[in-house]
């Protein structure tokens, strides 16, 4: 059974600080892994997509890593801003099947 | 429109009533997905279509839930004899291709269903 688990469930950091969100996935056959940012009441917005051969990918202050051996991914946010407050969802894709993690709720405080 | 459109945006219904939620994907998109999302949770897969063919409905909770996409475009998710536990955000998404990696998936704003 495909599974995606995220940690921590919630996180509070001060503005300007960095943070790292974790994602462990069991998705087969693996196609790719995405990180989404979801603001309250809105649909998820894709941040990064990584395939099997990619280890690191950046999108502005967001950097995602993927370790295909350990089946772990992380999302690192640098110099956090108040607008980074949202849920961050890790999604594994196997063919046309998407398996979503439970998300990490990030709150950035001034 | 330019994005995935869902209607109604908000629906309040009495327990036992049937509801139909509509999804209008981005024009030309082959694959269409339905997800359910409870408050504070990640989306939960329900079912998906390639063109008009329903490929996987293993995520549908029970036989009160059904979906169709008769012409390979607009899709309807129907919930019969609604129960309070059906209350959630129902999200639709579409992607251009039915191939595997690299397709961007576009989500609609969702339909909030409240069963009272």
PDB file of C-alpha atoms in Angstrom:
ATOM      1  CA  UNK A   1       0.000   0.000   0.000  1.00  0.00           C
ATOM      2  CA  UNK A   2       1.324   3.423  -0.949  1.00  0.00           C
ATOM      3  CA  UNK A   3       1.962   5.672   2.035  1.00  0.00           C
ATOM      4  CA  UNK A   4       3.336   9.136   2.632  1.00  0.00           C
ATOM      5  CA  UNK A   5       4.115  10.318   6.151  1.00  0.00           C
ATOM      6  CA  UNK A   6       5.134  13.818   7.115  1.00  0.00           C
ATOM      7  CA  UNK A   7       6.715  15.319  10.181  1.00  0.00           C
ATOM      8  CA  UNK A   8       6.307  17.361  12.197  1.00  0.00           C
ATOM      9  CA  UNK A   9       2.548  17.771  12.112  1.00  0.00           C
ATOM     10  CA  UNK A  10       2.889  21.399  13.079  1.00  0.00           C
ATOM     11  CA  UNK A  11       5.704  23.852  13.511  1.00  0.00           C
ATOM     12  CA  UNK A  12       6.005  27.390  14.826  1.00  0.00           C
ATOM     13  CA  UNK A  13       9.066  29.463  13.944  1.00  0.00           C
ATOM     14  CA  UNK A  14      10.072  33.100  14.135  1.00  0.00           C
ATOM     15  CA  UNK A  15      10.226  35.224  11.028  1.00  0.00           C
ATOM     16  CA  UNK A  16      13.641  35.078   9.408  1.00  0.00           C
ATOM     17  CA  UNK A  17      14.496  31.627  10.735  1.00  0.00           C
ATOM     18  CA  UNK A  18      15.031  28.518   8.625  1.00  0.00           C
ATOM     19  CA  UNK A  19      13.140  25.260   8.956  1.00  0.00           C
ATOM     20  CA  UNK A  20      13.090  21.778   7.452  1.00  0.00           C
ATOM     21  CA  UNK A  21      10.025  19.625   6.878  1.00  0.00           C
ATOM     22  CA  UNK A  22      10.314  15.867   6.451  1.00  0.00           C
ATOM     23  CA  UNK A  23       8.512  13.369   4.228  1.00  0.00           C
ATOM     24  CA  UNK A  24       8.880   9.581   4.209  1.00  0.00           C
ATOM     25  CA  UNK A  25       7.258   7.844   1.281  1.00  0.00           C
ATOM     26  CA  UNK A  26       6.448   4.351   0.153  1.00  0.00           C
ATOM     27  CA  UNK A  27       5.161   4.764  -3.382  1.00  0.00           C
ATOM     28  CA  UNK A  28       5.460   2.120  -6.044  1.00  0.00           C
ATOM     29  CA  UNK A  29       6.118   2.275  -8.916  1.00  0.00           C
ATOM     30  CA  UNK A  30       7.630   5.646  -8.130  1.00  0.00           C
ATOM     31  CA  UNK A  31       7.103   8.398 -10.704  1.00  0.00           C
ATOM     32  CA  UNK A  32       7.827  11.601  -8.837  1.00  0.00           C
ATOM     33  CA  UNK A  33       7.427  13.451  -5.562  1.00  0.00           C
ATOM     34  CA  UNK A  34       5.983  16.916  -5.170  1.00  0.00           C
ATOM     35  CA  UNK A  35       5.829  19.448  -2.405  1.00  0.00           C
ATOM     36  CA  UNK A  36       2.741  21.638  -2.298  1.00  0.00           C
ATOM     37  CA  UNK A  37       1.973  24.748  -0.292  1.00  0.00           C
ATOM     38  CA  UNK A  38      -1.638  25.129   0.727  1.00  0.00           C
ATOM     39  CA  UNK A  39      -2.986  28.331   2.193  1.00  0.00           C
ATOM     40  CA  UNK A  40      -6.047  28.041   4.376  1.00  0.00           C
ATOM     41  CA  UNK A  41      -9.171  27.610   2.271  1.00  0.00           C
ATOM     42  CA  UNK A  42      -7.256  27.400  -0.998  1.00  0.00           C
ATOM     43  CA  UNK A  43      -6.146  24.600  -3.256  1.00  0.00           C
ATOM     44  CA  UNK A  44      -2.593  23.234  -3.092  1.00  0.00           C
ATOM     45  CA  UNK A  45       0.047  25.029  -5.177  1.00  0.00           C
ATOM     46  CA  UNK A  46       3.032  23.079  -6.451  1.00  0.00           C
ATOM     47  CA  UNK A  47       6.441  24.159  -5.130  1.00  0.00           C
ATOM     48  CA  UNK A  48       8.765  21.494  -6.532  1.00  0.00           C
ATOM     49  CA  UNK A  49       8.619  18.216  -8.380  1.00  0.00           C
ATOM     50  CA  UNK A  50      11.411  15.671  -8.196  1.00  0.00           C
ATOM     51  CA  UNK A  51      11.962  12.471 -10.110  1.00  0.00           C
ATOM     52  CA  UNK A  52      14.032   9.459  -9.151  1.00  0.00           C
ATOM     53  CA  UNK A  53      17.301  10.864 -10.470  1.00  0.00           C
ATOM     54  CA  UNK A  54      17.067  14.290  -8.840  1.00  0.00           C
ATOM     55  CA  UNK A  55      18.579  14.896  -5.409  1.00  0.00           C
ATOM     56  CA  UNK A  56      17.999  18.604  -4.915  1.00  0.00           C
ATOM     57  CA  UNK A  57      15.755  21.194  -6.458  1.00  0.00           C
ATOM     58  CA  UNK A  58      15.250  24.817  -5.472  1.00  0.00           C
ATOM     59  CA  UNK A  59      12.428  27.258  -5.978  1.00  0.00           C
ATOM     60  CA  UNK A  60      13.365  30.587  -4.484  1.00  0.00           C
ATOM     61  CA  UNK A  61      13.676  30.164  -0.729  1.00  0.00           C
ATOM     62  CA  UNK A  62      12.375  26.596  -0.938  1.00  0.00           C
ATOM     63  CA  UNK A  63      14.835  23.736  -1.434  1.00  0.00           C
ATOM     64  CA  UNK A  64      13.651  20.153  -1.705  1.00  0.00           C
ATOM     65  CA  UNK A  65      15.850  17.090  -1.405  1.00  0.00           C
ATOM     66  CA  UNK A  66      15.139  13.506  -2.347  1.00  0.00           C
ATOM     67  CA  UNK A  67      16.933  10.358  -1.221  1.00  0.00           C
ATOM     68  CA  UNK A  68      15.621   7.505  -3.344  1.00  0.00           C
ATOM     69  CA  UNK A  69      17.493   4.902  -1.287  1.00  0.00           C
ATOM     70  CA  UNK A  70      15.947   5.816   2.042  1.00  0.00           C
ATOM     71  CA  UNK A  71      12.721   7.074   0.414  1.00  0.00           C
ATOM     72  CA  UNK A  72      12.932  10.350   2.250  1.00  0.00           C
ATOM     73  CA  UNK A  73      12.397  13.893   1.106  1.00  0.00           C
ATOM     74  CA  UNK A  74      12.793  17.190   2.882  1.00  0.00           C
ATOM     75  CA  UNK A  75      11.670  20.735   2.213  1.00  0.00           C
ATOM     76  CA  UNK A  76      13.942  23.435   3.561  1.00  0.00           C
ATOM     77  CA  UNK A  77      12.634  26.970   3.886  1.00  0.00           C
ATOM     78  CA  UNK A  78      15.243  29.686   4.198  1.00  0.00           C
ATOM     79  CA  UNK A  79      14.738  33.067   5.837  1.00  0.00           C
ATOM     80  CA  UNK A  80      11.067  32.443   6.551  1.00  0.00           C
ATOM     81  CA  UNK A  81       8.463  35.118   5.959  1.00  0.00           C
ATOM     82  CA  UNK A  82       5.036  35.604   7.456  1.00  0.00           C
ATOM     83  CA  UNK A  83       3.531  34.578   4.114  1.00  0.00           C
ATOM     84  CA  UNK A  84       5.128  31.152   4.468  1.00  0.00           C
ATOM     85  CA  UNK A  85       2.481  30.314   7.066  1.00  0.00           C
ATOM     86  CA  UNK A  86       0.527  27.496   5.434  1.00  0.00           C
ATOM     87  CA  UNK A  87       0.245  23.734   5.219  1.00  0.00           C
ATOM     88  CA  UNK A  88       2.987  21.966   3.285  1.00  0.00           C
ATOM     89  CA  UNK A  89       1.949  18.720   1.701  1.00  0.00           C
ATOM     90  CA  UNK A  90       4.203  16.017   0.292  1.00  0.00           C
ATOM     91  CA  UNK A  91       2.695  13.982  -2.553  1.00  0.00           C
ATOM     92  CA  UNK A  92       4.050  10.798  -4.082  1.00  0.00           C
ATOM     93  CA  UNK A  93       3.031   9.830  -7.577  1.00  0.00           C
ATOM     94  CA  UNK A  94       2.833   6.295  -8.931  1.00  0.00           C
ATOM     95  CA  UNK A  95       1.526   6.418 -12.465  1.00  0.00           C
ATOM     96  CA  UNK A  96      -1.648   8.441 -12.236  1.00  0.00           C
ATOM     97  CA  UNK A  97      -2.155   7.722  -8.558  1.00  0.00           C
ATOM     98  CA  UNK A  98      -1.313  10.498  -6.145  1.00  0.00           C
ATOM     99  CA  UNK A  99      -0.764   9.682  -2.479  1.00  0.00           C
ATOM    100  CA  UNK A 100      -0.866  12.644  -0.148  1.00  0.00           C
ATOM    101  CA  UNK A 101       0.856  13.065   3.189  1.00  0.00           C
ATOM    102  CA  UNK A 102      -1.047  14.538   6.101  1.00  0.00           C
ATOM    103  CA  UNK A 103       0.806  17.809   5.794  1.00  0.00           C
ATOM    104  CA  UNK A 104       2.864  19.983   8.103  1.00  0.00           C
ATOM    105  CA  UNK A 105       1.167  23.100   9.359  1.00  0.00           C
ATOM    106  CA  UNK A 106       3.756  25.880   9.543  1.00  0.00           C
ATOM    107  CA  UNK A 107       3.173  29.101  11.404  1.00  0.00           C
ATOM    108  CA  UNK A 108       5.678  31.913  11.075  1.00  0.00           C
ATOM    109  CA  UNK A 109       5.454  34.486  13.847  1.00  0.00           C
ATOM    110  CA  UNK A 110       6.829  38.027  13.761  1.00  0.00           C
TER     111      UNK A 110
ATOM    112  CA  UNK B   1     -12.061  29.541 -17.800  1.00  0.00           C
ATOM    113  CA  UNK B   2      -8.326  29.203 -17.304  1.00  0.00           C
ATOM    114  CA  UNK B   3      -8.424  26.920 -14.283  1.00  0.00           C
ATOM    115  CA  UNK B   4     -10.277  23.968 -12.854  1.00  0.00           C
ATOM    116  CA  UNK B   5     -13.760  25.098 -11.939  1.00  0.00           C
ATOM    117  CA  UNK B   6     -15.890  23.446  -9.283  1.00  0.00           C
ATOM    118  CA  UNK B   7     -19.480  24.034  -8.290  1.00  0.00           C
ATOM    119  CA  UNK B   8     -21.145  24.619  -6.008  1.00  0.00           C
ATOM    120  CA  UNK B   9     -18.456  26.232  -3.877  1.00  0.00           C
ATOM    121  CA  UNK B  10     -20.535  25.700  -0.755  1.00  0.00           C
ATOM    122  CA  UNK B  11     -23.326  23.234  -0.189  1.00  0.00           C
ATOM    123  CA  UNK B  12     -25.322  22.630   2.957  1.00  0.00           C
ATOM    124  CA  UNK B  13     -27.645  19.667   2.800  1.00  0.00           C
ATOM    125  CA  UNK B  14     -29.803  17.679   5.142  1.00  0.00           C
ATOM    126  CA  UNK B  15     -28.787  14.183   6.096  1.00  0.00           C
ATOM    127  CA  UNK B  16     -30.264  11.668   3.711  1.00  0.00           C
ATOM    128  CA  UNK B  17     -30.351  13.965   0.693  1.00  0.00           C
ATOM    129  CA  UNK B  18     -28.373  13.315  -2.462  1.00  0.00           C
ATOM    130  CA  UNK B  19     -25.795  15.834  -3.654  1.00  0.00           C
ATOM    131  CA  UNK B  20     -23.981  16.265  -6.951  1.00  0.00           C
ATOM    132  CA  UNK B  21     -20.689  18.119  -7.180  1.00  0.00           C
ATOM    133  CA  UNK B  22     -19.461  19.299 -10.519  1.00  0.00           C
ATOM    134  CA  UNK B  23     -15.930  19.665 -11.856  1.00  0.00           C
ATOM    135  CA  UNK B  24     -15.037  21.424 -15.072  1.00  0.00           C
ATOM    136  CA  UNK B  25     -11.366  20.635 -15.796  1.00  0.00           C
ATOM    137  CA  UNK B  26      -8.966  22.713 -17.828  1.00  0.00           C
ATOM    138  CA  UNK B  27      -9.892  22.360 -21.477  1.00  0.00           C
ATOM    139  CA  UNK B  28      -8.052  19.504 -23.127  1.00  0.00           C
ATOM    140  CA  UNK B  29      -6.896  17.853 -19.927  1.00  0.00           C
ATOM    141  CA  UNK B  30      -7.034  14.099 -20.176  1.00  0.00           C
ATOM    142  CA  UNK B  31      -6.866  13.082 -16.542  1.00  0.00           C
ATOM    143  CA  UNK B  32      -9.305  14.181 -13.865  1.00  0.00           C
ATOM    144  CA  UNK B  33      -9.035  13.391 -10.158  1.00  0.00           C
ATOM    145  CA  UNK B  34     -11.397  13.652  -7.220  1.00  0.00           C
ATOM    146  CA  UNK B  35     -10.102  14.107  -3.683  1.00  0.00           C
ATOM    147  CA  UNK B  36     -11.743  14.661  -0.324  1.00  0.00           C
ATOM    148  CA  UNK B  37     -10.119  16.805   2.306  1.00  0.00           C
ATOM    149  CA  UNK B  38     -11.224  17.053   5.905  1.00  0.00           C
ATOM    150  CA  UNK B  39     -10.337  20.156   7.875  1.00  0.00           C
ATOM    151  CA  UNK B  40      -6.667  20.197   8.803  1.00  0.00           C
ATOM    152  CA  UNK B  41      -5.888  17.050   6.801  1.00  0.00           C
ATOM    153  CA  UNK B  42      -4.219  16.343   3.494  1.00  0.00           C
ATOM    154  CA  UNK B  43      -6.382  15.382   0.523  1.00  0.00           C
ATOM    155  CA  UNK B  44      -7.616  11.792   0.367  1.00  0.00           C
ATOM    156  CA  UNK B  45      -7.813  10.163  -3.056  1.00  0.00           C
ATOM    157  CA  UNK B  46     -11.288   9.119  -4.223  1.00  0.00           C
ATOM    158  CA  UNK B  47     -11.151   8.293  -7.926  1.00  0.00           C
ATOM    159  CA  UNK B  48      -9.737   9.389 -11.266  1.00  0.00           C
ATOM    160  CA  UNK B  49     -10.523   9.300 -14.974  1.00  0.00           C
ATOM    161  CA  UNK B  50      -8.528   9.179 -18.171  1.00  0.00           C
ATOM    162  CA  UNK B  51     -10.839  10.660 -20.799  1.00  0.00           C
ATOM    163  CA  UNK B  52     -14.246   9.208 -19.943  1.00  0.00           C
ATOM    164  CA  UNK B  53     -12.914   5.986 -18.475  1.00  0.00           C
ATOM    165  CA  UNK B  54     -12.857   5.642 -14.718  1.00  0.00           C
ATOM    166  CA  UNK B  55      -9.455   4.138 -14.008  1.00  0.00           C
ATOM    167  CA  UNK B  56      -9.502   3.666 -10.282  1.00  0.00           C
ATOM    168  CA  UNK B  57     -12.305   4.045  -7.803  1.00  0.00           C
ATOM    169  CA  UNK B  58     -10.653   2.269  -4.924  1.00  0.00           C
ATOM    170  CA  UNK B  59     -10.714   5.428  -2.841  1.00  0.00           C
ATOM    171  CA  UNK B  60     -14.470   5.830  -2.896  1.00  0.00           C
ATOM    172  CA  UNK B  61     -15.541   5.258   0.737  1.00  0.00           C
ATOM    173  CA  UNK B  62     -18.633   3.179  -0.015  1.00  0.00           C
ATOM    174  CA  UNK B  63     -21.302   2.573  -2.641  1.00  0.00           C
ATOM    175  CA  UNK B  64     -23.095   5.832  -1.837  1.00  0.00           C
ATOM    176  CA  UNK B  65     -20.292   7.584  -3.710  1.00  0.00           C
ATOM    177  CA  UNK B  66     -20.082   7.512  -7.490  1.00  0.00           C
ATOM    178  CA  UNK B  67     -18.484   9.586 -10.200  1.00  0.00           C
ATOM    179  CA  UNK B  68     -18.864   9.915 -13.916  1.00  0.00           C
ATOM    180  CA  UNK B  69     -17.262  11.784 -16.777  1.00  0.00           C
ATOM    181  CA  UNK B  70     -19.460  10.761 -19.703  1.00  0.00           C
ATOM    182  CA  UNK B  71     -17.890  12.896 -22.425  1.00  0.00           C
ATOM    183  CA  UNK B  72     -14.355  13.010 -21.113  1.00  0.00           C
ATOM    184  CA  UNK B  73     -14.656  16.582 -19.921  1.00  0.00           C
ATOM    185  CA  UNK B  74     -16.973  17.655 -17.080  1.00  0.00           C
ATOM    186  CA  UNK B  75     -17.218  15.245 -14.176  1.00  0.00           C
ATOM    187  CA  UNK B  76     -19.851  14.825 -11.500  1.00  0.00           C
ATOM    188  CA  UNK B  77     -19.267  13.313  -8.071  1.00  0.00           C
ATOM    189  CA  UNK B  78     -22.545  12.114  -6.579  1.00  0.00           C
ATOM    190  CA  UNK B  79     -23.120  11.269  -2.954  1.00  0.00           C
ATOM    191  CA  UNK B  80     -26.397   9.512  -2.214  1.00  0.00           C
ATOM    192  CA  UNK B  81     -28.152   9.507   1.142  1.00  0.00           C
ATOM    193  CA  UNK B  82     -25.609  11.862   2.639  1.00  0.00           C
ATOM    194  CA  UNK B  83     -24.383  11.385   6.188  1.00  0.00           C
ATOM    195  CA  UNK B  84     -22.746  13.856   8.531  1.00  0.00           C
ATOM    196  CA  UNK B  85     -19.386  12.136   8.133  1.00  0.00           C
ATOM    197  CA  UNK B  86     -19.479  13.086   4.437  1.00  0.00           C
ATOM    198  CA  UNK B  87     -18.914  16.730   5.398  1.00  0.00           C
ATOM    199  CA  UNK B  88     -15.602  17.808   3.883  1.00  0.00           C
ATOM    200  CA  UNK B  89     -14.004  19.766   1.085  1.00  0.00           C
ATOM    201  CA  UNK B  90     -14.237  17.875  -2.191  1.00  0.00           C
ATOM    202  CA  UNK B  91     -11.445  18.814  -4.548  1.00  0.00           C
ATOM    203  CA  UNK B  92     -11.120  18.153  -8.235  1.00  0.00           C
ATOM    204  CA  UNK B  93      -7.861  18.274 -10.171  1.00  0.00           C
ATOM    205  CA  UNK B  94      -6.847  17.739 -13.773  1.00  0.00           C
ATOM    206  CA  UNK B  95      -3.673  17.146 -15.729  1.00  0.00           C
ATOM    207  CA  UNK B  96      -2.895  17.364 -19.410  1.00  0.00           C
ATOM    208  CA  UNK B  97      -1.521  13.914 -19.969  1.00  0.00           C
ATOM    209  CA  UNK B  98      -2.111  10.449 -18.665  1.00  0.00           C
ATOM    210  CA  UNK B  99       1.587   9.675 -18.780  1.00  0.00           C
ATOM    211  CA  UNK B 100       3.567   9.238 -15.614  1.00  0.00           C
ATOM    212  CA  UNK B 101       6.117  11.729 -14.476  1.00  0.00           C
ATOM    213  CA  UNK B 102       6.257  15.444 -14.992  1.00  0.00           C
ATOM    214  CA  UNK B 103       2.608  16.284 -15.531  1.00  0.00           C
ATOM    215  CA  UNK B 104       1.481  19.298 -13.578  1.00  0.00           C
ATOM    216  CA  UNK B 105      -1.712  18.702 -11.673  1.00  0.00           C
ATOM    217  CA  UNK B 106      -4.037  21.658 -11.323  1.00  0.00           C
ATOM    218  CA  UNK B 107      -6.505  21.799  -8.465  1.00  0.00           C
ATOM    219  CA  UNK B 108      -9.831  23.516  -8.288  1.00  0.00           C
ATOM    220  CA  UNK B 109     -10.883  25.633  -5.319  1.00  0.00           C
ATOM    221  CA  UNK B 110     -13.042  22.823  -4.019  1.00  0.00           C
ATOM    222  CA  UNK B 111     -16.636  22.330  -2.981  1.00  0.00           C
ATOM    223  CA  UNK B 112     -17.350  22.603   0.723  1.00  0.00           C
ATOM    224  CA  UNK B 113     -20.036  20.118   1.693  1.00  0.00           C
ATOM    225  CA  UNK B 114     -21.747  20.342   5.058  1.00  0.00           C
ATOM    226  CA  UNK B 115     -24.296  17.722   5.991  1.00  0.00           C
ATOM    227  CA  UNK B 116     -26.575  18.733   8.842  1.00  0.00           C
TER     228      UNK B 116
END
